[in-house]
Coordinates of C-alpha atoms and ligand atoms in Angstrom, one line a residue:
X16 CA -56.8 140.8 36.7
X17 CA -56.6 143.8 38.9
X18 CA -54.4 146.7 37.9
X19 CA -51.1 146.3 39.6
X20 CA -50.4 150.0 39.3
X21 CA -52.6 150.2 42.4
X22 CA -50.3 149.6 45.4
X23 CA -53.0 147.6 47.2
X24 CA -53.1 145.0 44.4
X25 CA -49.3 144.8 44.3
X26 CA -49.0 144.2 48.0
X27 CA -51.7 141.5 47.8
X28 CA -49.8 139.6 45.1
X29 CA -46.5 139.9 47.0
X30 CA -48.1 138.5 50.2
X31 CA -50.0 135.8 48.4
X32 CA -46.7 134.4 46.9
X33 CA -44.6 135.4 49.9
X34 CA -42.3 137.0 47.3
X35 CA -38.9 138.0 48.7
X36 CA -37.3 141.0 46.9
X37 CA -33.8 140.4 45.7
X38 CA -31.5 143.4 45.9
X39 CA -29.0 141.8 43.6
X40 CA -31.6 142.0 40.8
X41 CA -32.5 145.6 41.3
X42 CA -36.1 144.9 42.2
X43 CA -38.1 148.0 42.7
X44 CA -41.7 147.6 41.4
X45 CA -43.7 150.6 40.1
X46 CA -46.9 151.4 42.0
X47 CA -48.0 154.6 40.3
X48 CA -50.6 154.5 37.5
X49 CA -49.8 158.1 36.3
X50 CA -46.1 157.2 35.8
X51 CA -47.1 153.9 34.0
X52 CA -49.4 155.8 31.7
X53 CA -46.8 158.4 31.0
X54 CA -44.2 155.8 30.0
X55 CA -46.5 154.1 27.6
X56 CA -47.5 157.5 26.1
X57 CA -43.9 158.6 25.8
X58 CA -42.9 155.4 24.0
X59 CA -45.7 156.0 21.5
X60 CA -46.8 152.3 21.7
X61 CA -49.5 151.4 19.2
X62 CA -51.3 148.2 18.2
X63 CA -48.7 147.7 15.4
X64 CA -45.8 147.4 17.9
X65 CA -43.7 144.6 19.2
X66 CA -42.5 145.7 22.6
X67 CA -39.5 144.2 24.4
X68 CA -39.9 144.6 28.1
X69 CA -36.7 144.0 30.2
X70 CA -37.5 142.8 33.7
X71 CA -41.3 142.6 34.0
X72 CA -41.2 142.0 37.8
X73 CA -44.8 141.0 38.8
X74 CA -46.1 142.2 35.4
X75 CA -47.3 145.7 36.3
X76 CA -46.0 147.6 33.2
X77 CA -46.5 144.4 31.2
X78 CA -50.3 144.7 31.7
X79 CA -50.2 148.3 30.3
X80 CA -48.0 147.3 27.4
X81 CA -50.2 144.3 26.5
X82 CA -53.2 146.6 26.3
X83 CA -51.5 149.1 24.1
X84 CA -49.3 147.0 21.7
X85 CA -49.6 144.0 19.3
X86 CA -47.2 141.8 21.2
X87 CA -45.0 142.0 24.3
X88 CA -41.9 139.9 24.9
X89 CA -40.9 140.2 28.5
X90 CA -37.5 138.9 29.6
X91 CA -37.2 138.2 33.4
X92 CA -34.2 136.7 35.1
X93 CA -35.8 135.8 38.5
X94 CA -37.5 132.4 38.2
X95 CA -39.5 133.1 41.4
X96 CA -41.4 135.7 39.4
X97 CA -42.5 133.3 36.6
X98 CA -45.5 131.7 38.4
X99 CA -46.6 135.2 39.5
X100 CA -46.5 136.4 35.9
X101 CA -48.6 133.4 34.9
X102 CA -51.3 134.7 37.1
X103 CA -51.1 138.4 36.6
X104 CA -50.8 138.2 32.8
X105 CA -53.4 135.3 32.4
X106 CA -55.8 137.6 30.7
X107 CA -53.4 138.6 27.9
X108 CA -52.7 136.3 24.9
X109 CA -50.2 138.7 23.4
X110 CA -47.5 138.3 26.0
X111 CA -44.5 136.0 25.8
X112 CA -42.5 135.7 29.0
X113 CA -38.9 134.4 28.7
X114 CA -37.1 133.4 31.9
X115 CA -33.5 134.5 31.0
X116 CA -30.8 137.1 31.6
X117 CA -31.4 139.9 29.1
X118 CA -27.6 140.2 28.5
X119 CA -27.7 136.6 27.2
X120 CA -30.7 136.9 24.9
X121 CA -30.3 137.2 21.1
X122 CA -32.6 140.2 20.6
X123 CA -31.8 140.5 16.9
X124 CA -33.2 136.9 16.5
X125 CA -36.4 137.8 18.5
X126 CA -37.0 140.9 16.4
X127 CA -36.5 138.8 13.2
X128 CA -38.8 136.0 14.4
X129 CA -41.6 138.1 16.0
X130 CA -41.4 141.3 14.0
X131 CA -40.0 140.4 10.6
X132 CA -36.9 142.4 11.4
X133 CA -38.9 145.7 11.6
X134 CA -38.0 148.1 14.4
X135 CA -39.1 147.2 17.9
X136 CA -39.8 149.4 20.9
X137 CA -38.0 148.7 24.2
X138 CA -39.8 149.8 27.3
X139 CA -38.6 149.0 30.8
X140 CA -38.2 150.0 34.4
X141 CA -34.6 148.9 34.3
X142 CA -32.6 147.0 36.9
X143 CA -30.2 149.9 37.7
X144 CA -27.1 147.7 38.3
X145 CA -26.9 146.9 34.5
X146 CA -28.4 150.0 32.9
X147 CA -25.3 150.8 30.8
X148 CA -24.6 147.3 29.5
X149 CA -28.2 146.9 28.5
X150 CA -28.5 150.1 26.6
X151 CA -25.1 149.9 24.9
X152 CA -25.7 146.3 24.1
X153 CA -28.9 147.2 22.3
X154 CA -27.2 149.9 20.3
X155 CA -24.0 148.2 19.5
X156 CA -25.6 144.9 18.4
X157 CA -27.6 147.0 15.9
X158 CA -31.0 145.6 16.9
X159 CA -33.6 147.3 14.8
X160 CA -35.1 149.8 17.3
X161 CA -37.5 152.7 17.1
X162 CA -37.0 153.9 20.6
X163 CA -35.9 152.8 24.1
X164 CA -38.1 154.3 26.8
X165 CA -36.8 153.4 30.2
X166 CA -36.7 154.2 33.9
X167 CA -33.2 154.8 35.0
X168 CA -31.4 156.4 38.0
X169 CA -31.9 160.2 37.7
X170 CA -28.2 160.8 37.6
X171 CA -27.7 158.4 34.7
X172 CA -30.5 160.0 32.7
X173 CA -28.8 163.4 33.2
X174 CA -25.5 161.9 32.0
X175 CA -27.1 160.6 28.9
X176 CA -28.6 163.9 28.0
X177 CA -25.9 166.5 28.6
X178 CA -23.3 168.1 26.3
X179 CA -19.8 169.5 26.9
X180 CA -19.4 171.9 29.8
X181 CA -21.4 169.9 32.3
X182 CA -19.9 167.9 35.1
X183 CA -22.2 165.0 34.1
X184 CA -20.8 164.9 30.5
X185 CA -18.7 161.8 29.7
X186 CA -18.3 158.7 27.6
X187 CA -21.9 157.6 28.2
X188 CA -23.3 161.0 26.9
X189 CA -21.3 160.6 23.7
X190 CA -22.1 157.0 23.1
X191 CA -25.9 157.5 23.7
X192 CA -26.0 160.6 21.6
X193 CA -24.1 159.0 18.7
X194 CA -26.9 156.4 18.4
X195 CA -30.0 158.3 19.6
X196 CA -31.8 161.5 20.5
X197 CA -32.3 161.5 24.3
X198 CA -35.3 163.2 26.0
X199 CA -36.1 163.1 29.7
X200 CA -39.8 162.5 30.0
X201 CA -40.3 162.7 33.8
X202 CA -38.5 162.6 37.1
X203 CA -39.9 160.0 39.4
X204 CA -39.5 160.1 43.2
X205 CA -38.7 157.0 45.4
X206 CA -42.3 156.7 46.7
X207 CA -43.6 155.5 43.3
X208 CA -41.8 152.2 43.9
X209 CA -42.1 149.2 46.3
X210 CA -39.6 148.9 48.0
X211 CA -38.4 152.5 47.7
X212 CA -35.0 152.9 46.0
X213 CA -32.3 155.0 47.7
X214 CA -31.9 157.2 44.6
X215 CA -34.1 159.4 42.4
X216 CA -35.3 158.0 39.1
X217 CA -36.2 159.4 35.7
X218 CA -37.9 158.2 32.6
X219 CA -35.7 158.8 29.5
X220 CA -36.7 158.2 25.8
X221 CA -33.8 157.4 23.4
X222 CA -35.1 157.8 19.8
X223 CA -32.7 155.9 17.5
X224 CA -31.1 158.1 14.8
X225 CA -31.8 156.7 11.3
X226 CA -28.2 157.7 10.6
X227 CA -25.6 158.8 13.1
X228 CA -25.3 162.6 13.4
X229 CA -21.6 162.5 12.5
X230 CA -19.7 160.7 9.9
X231 CA -17.0 158.4 11.4
X232 CA -14.7 156.2 9.3
X233 CA -14.0 153.9 12.3
X234 CA -16.5 153.9 15.1
X235 CA -14.5 151.6 17.3
X236 CA -11.5 154.0 17.1
X237 CA -13.7 157.0 18.0
X238 CA -15.0 155.2 21.1
X239 CA -11.4 154.2 22.1
X240 CA -10.5 157.8 21.9
X241 CA -13.5 158.9 23.9
X242 CA -12.8 156.3 26.6
X243 CA -9.2 157.4 26.8
X244 CA -10.1 161.1 27.1
X245 CA -12.5 160.5 30.0
X246 CA -10.5 157.9 31.9
X247 CA -8.3 160.6 33.2
X248 CA -10.8 163.4 33.4
X249 CA -8.6 166.1 34.9
X250 CA -5.7 165.5 32.5
X251 CA -5.4 167.3 29.2
X252 CA -6.6 165.5 26.0
X253 CA -3.0 165.2 24.9
X254 CA -2.0 163.4 28.1
X255 CA -5.2 161.3 28.3
X256 CA -4.5 160.0 24.8
X257 CA -0.7 159.6 25.4
X258 CA -1.2 157.6 28.5
X259 CA -3.9 155.2 27.2
X260 CA -2.8 151.7 26.2
X261 CA -5.8 151.7 23.8
X262 CA -4.3 154.6 21.7
X263 CA -1.2 153.6 19.7
X264 CA -0.1 157.0 18.3
X265 CA 3.0 159.0 19.2
X266 CA 3.0 162.2 21.2
X267 CA 3.7 164.1 18.0
X268 CA 0.9 162.5 16.0
X269 CA -1.5 163.2 18.9
X270 CA -0.4 166.8 19.1
X271 CA -0.9 167.2 15.3
X272 CA -4.3 165.6 15.5
X273 CA -5.4 168.0 18.3
X274 CA -4.0 170.9 16.4
X275 CA -6.1 169.9 13.3
X276 CA -9.2 170.5 15.4
X277 CA -8.2 174.2 15.8
X278 CA -8.4 174.0 19.6
X279 CA -5.8 174.8 22.3
X280 CA -3.1 172.2 22.8
X281 CA -4.1 172.1 26.5
X282 CA -7.7 171.4 25.9
X283 CA -9.4 168.7 28.0
X284 CA -11.4 165.9 26.5
X285 CA -14.5 167.0 28.4
X286 CA -14.6 170.2 26.3
X287 CA -15.0 168.3 23.0
X288 CA -18.3 167.5 21.4
X289 CA -19.2 164.4 19.3
X290 CA -18.3 166.2 16.1
X291 CA -14.8 166.9 17.3
X292 CA -14.2 163.3 18.5
X293 CA -15.4 162.1 15.1
X294 CA -12.9 164.5 13.4
X295 CA -10.1 163.3 15.7
X296 CA -10.9 159.7 14.8
X297 CA -11.1 160.5 11.1
X298 CA -7.7 162.4 11.3
X299 CA -6.0 159.2 12.7
X300 CA -7.7 157.1 10.1
X301 CA -6.5 159.2 7.2
X302 CA -3.0 159.4 8.7
X303 CA -2.7 155.6 8.5
X304 CA -3.5 155.5 4.8
Ligands
SAM2 N1 -41.1 146.1 35.5 C1 -41.3 145.9 36.9 C2 -42.0 147.1 37.5 O1 -41.8 148.2 36.9 O2 -42.6 147.0 38.5 C3 -40.0 145.6 37.6 C4 -38.9 146.5 37.5 S1 -37.5 146.2 38.5 C5 -36.8 147.8 38.7 C6 -36.3 145.3 37.5 C7 -36.7 143.9 37.1 O3 -35.6 143.4 36.2 C8 -36.8 142.9 38.2 O4 -38.0 142.2 38.0 C9 -35.6 142.1 38.1 O5 -35.8 140.7 38.6 C10 -35.3 142.1 36.6 N2 -33.9 141.8 36.2 C11 -32.8 142.1 36.9 N3 -31.7 141.7 36.2 C12 -32.1 141.2 35.0 C13 -31.5 140.6 33.9 N4 -30.2 140.5 33.8 N5 -32.3 140.1 32.9 C14 -33.6 140.2 33.0 N6 -34.3 140.8 34.0 C15 -33.6 141.2 35.0

């Protein structure tokens, strides 16, 4: 089968099947061989690996993944793409296509069945409308993962990577960095896709920490505090926590917790790093004992 990274071949397939792009599924297909090679390299895919691809589209990246890995499981929601994938992936025996919504797939079960529970790699040019639920779902469900290497909206990649003091810093930065080490591999302009997206894109690799970088007694509580702090970004941390229905502590208890961090009482949540949010959560946990 011809390399779909070549735009001519992609256009031919789209015309042959009269494929109609569906905006609601975030369909922007990659047509740049250099970017495809870069993604596979950054993910460090080897012949030992089971790779989960989310949204194979017409199978462009799937072809590259099939060449580099032991097995690819590709989950695609759009049933109009399934006959196309049959043709474009016909040469590969190590690809399993599943016609499903990725948010409804039991990925733990797939890893168990097809990889003996060993860590898998996730590689994808993600549908941008569900980037965060996909990535947080993978982390929170504790799927055994080596790394997630994905194309996302440039702005989202920046948000995942930054620390306190940046305007892009927020709950997503903290959540991602609790679970993984982010690294932006490349920025990718709209002309590398068909059709062209309205936003810039970036490839980001999230290498799963073996152990989280901070010790938290109650992860869920820490994430509730983080959400409450960033829900009202311009408020002080004290007010953000006071006003949140998710945080059950009194004004005095919150003031004492902030004081225990050794920061100003008027500090804003956006000035706190992961370690400080962990300390705050641990303070409330100990207080309840
Ligand atoms: N991997 C292909 C490529 O790089 O050319 C296509 C990438 S395109 C940005 C996103 C793909 O995800 C589309 O094929 C779309 O149909 C699929 N998709 C969208 N929502 C999905 C979902 N909930 N579950 C599985 N696939 C989904």
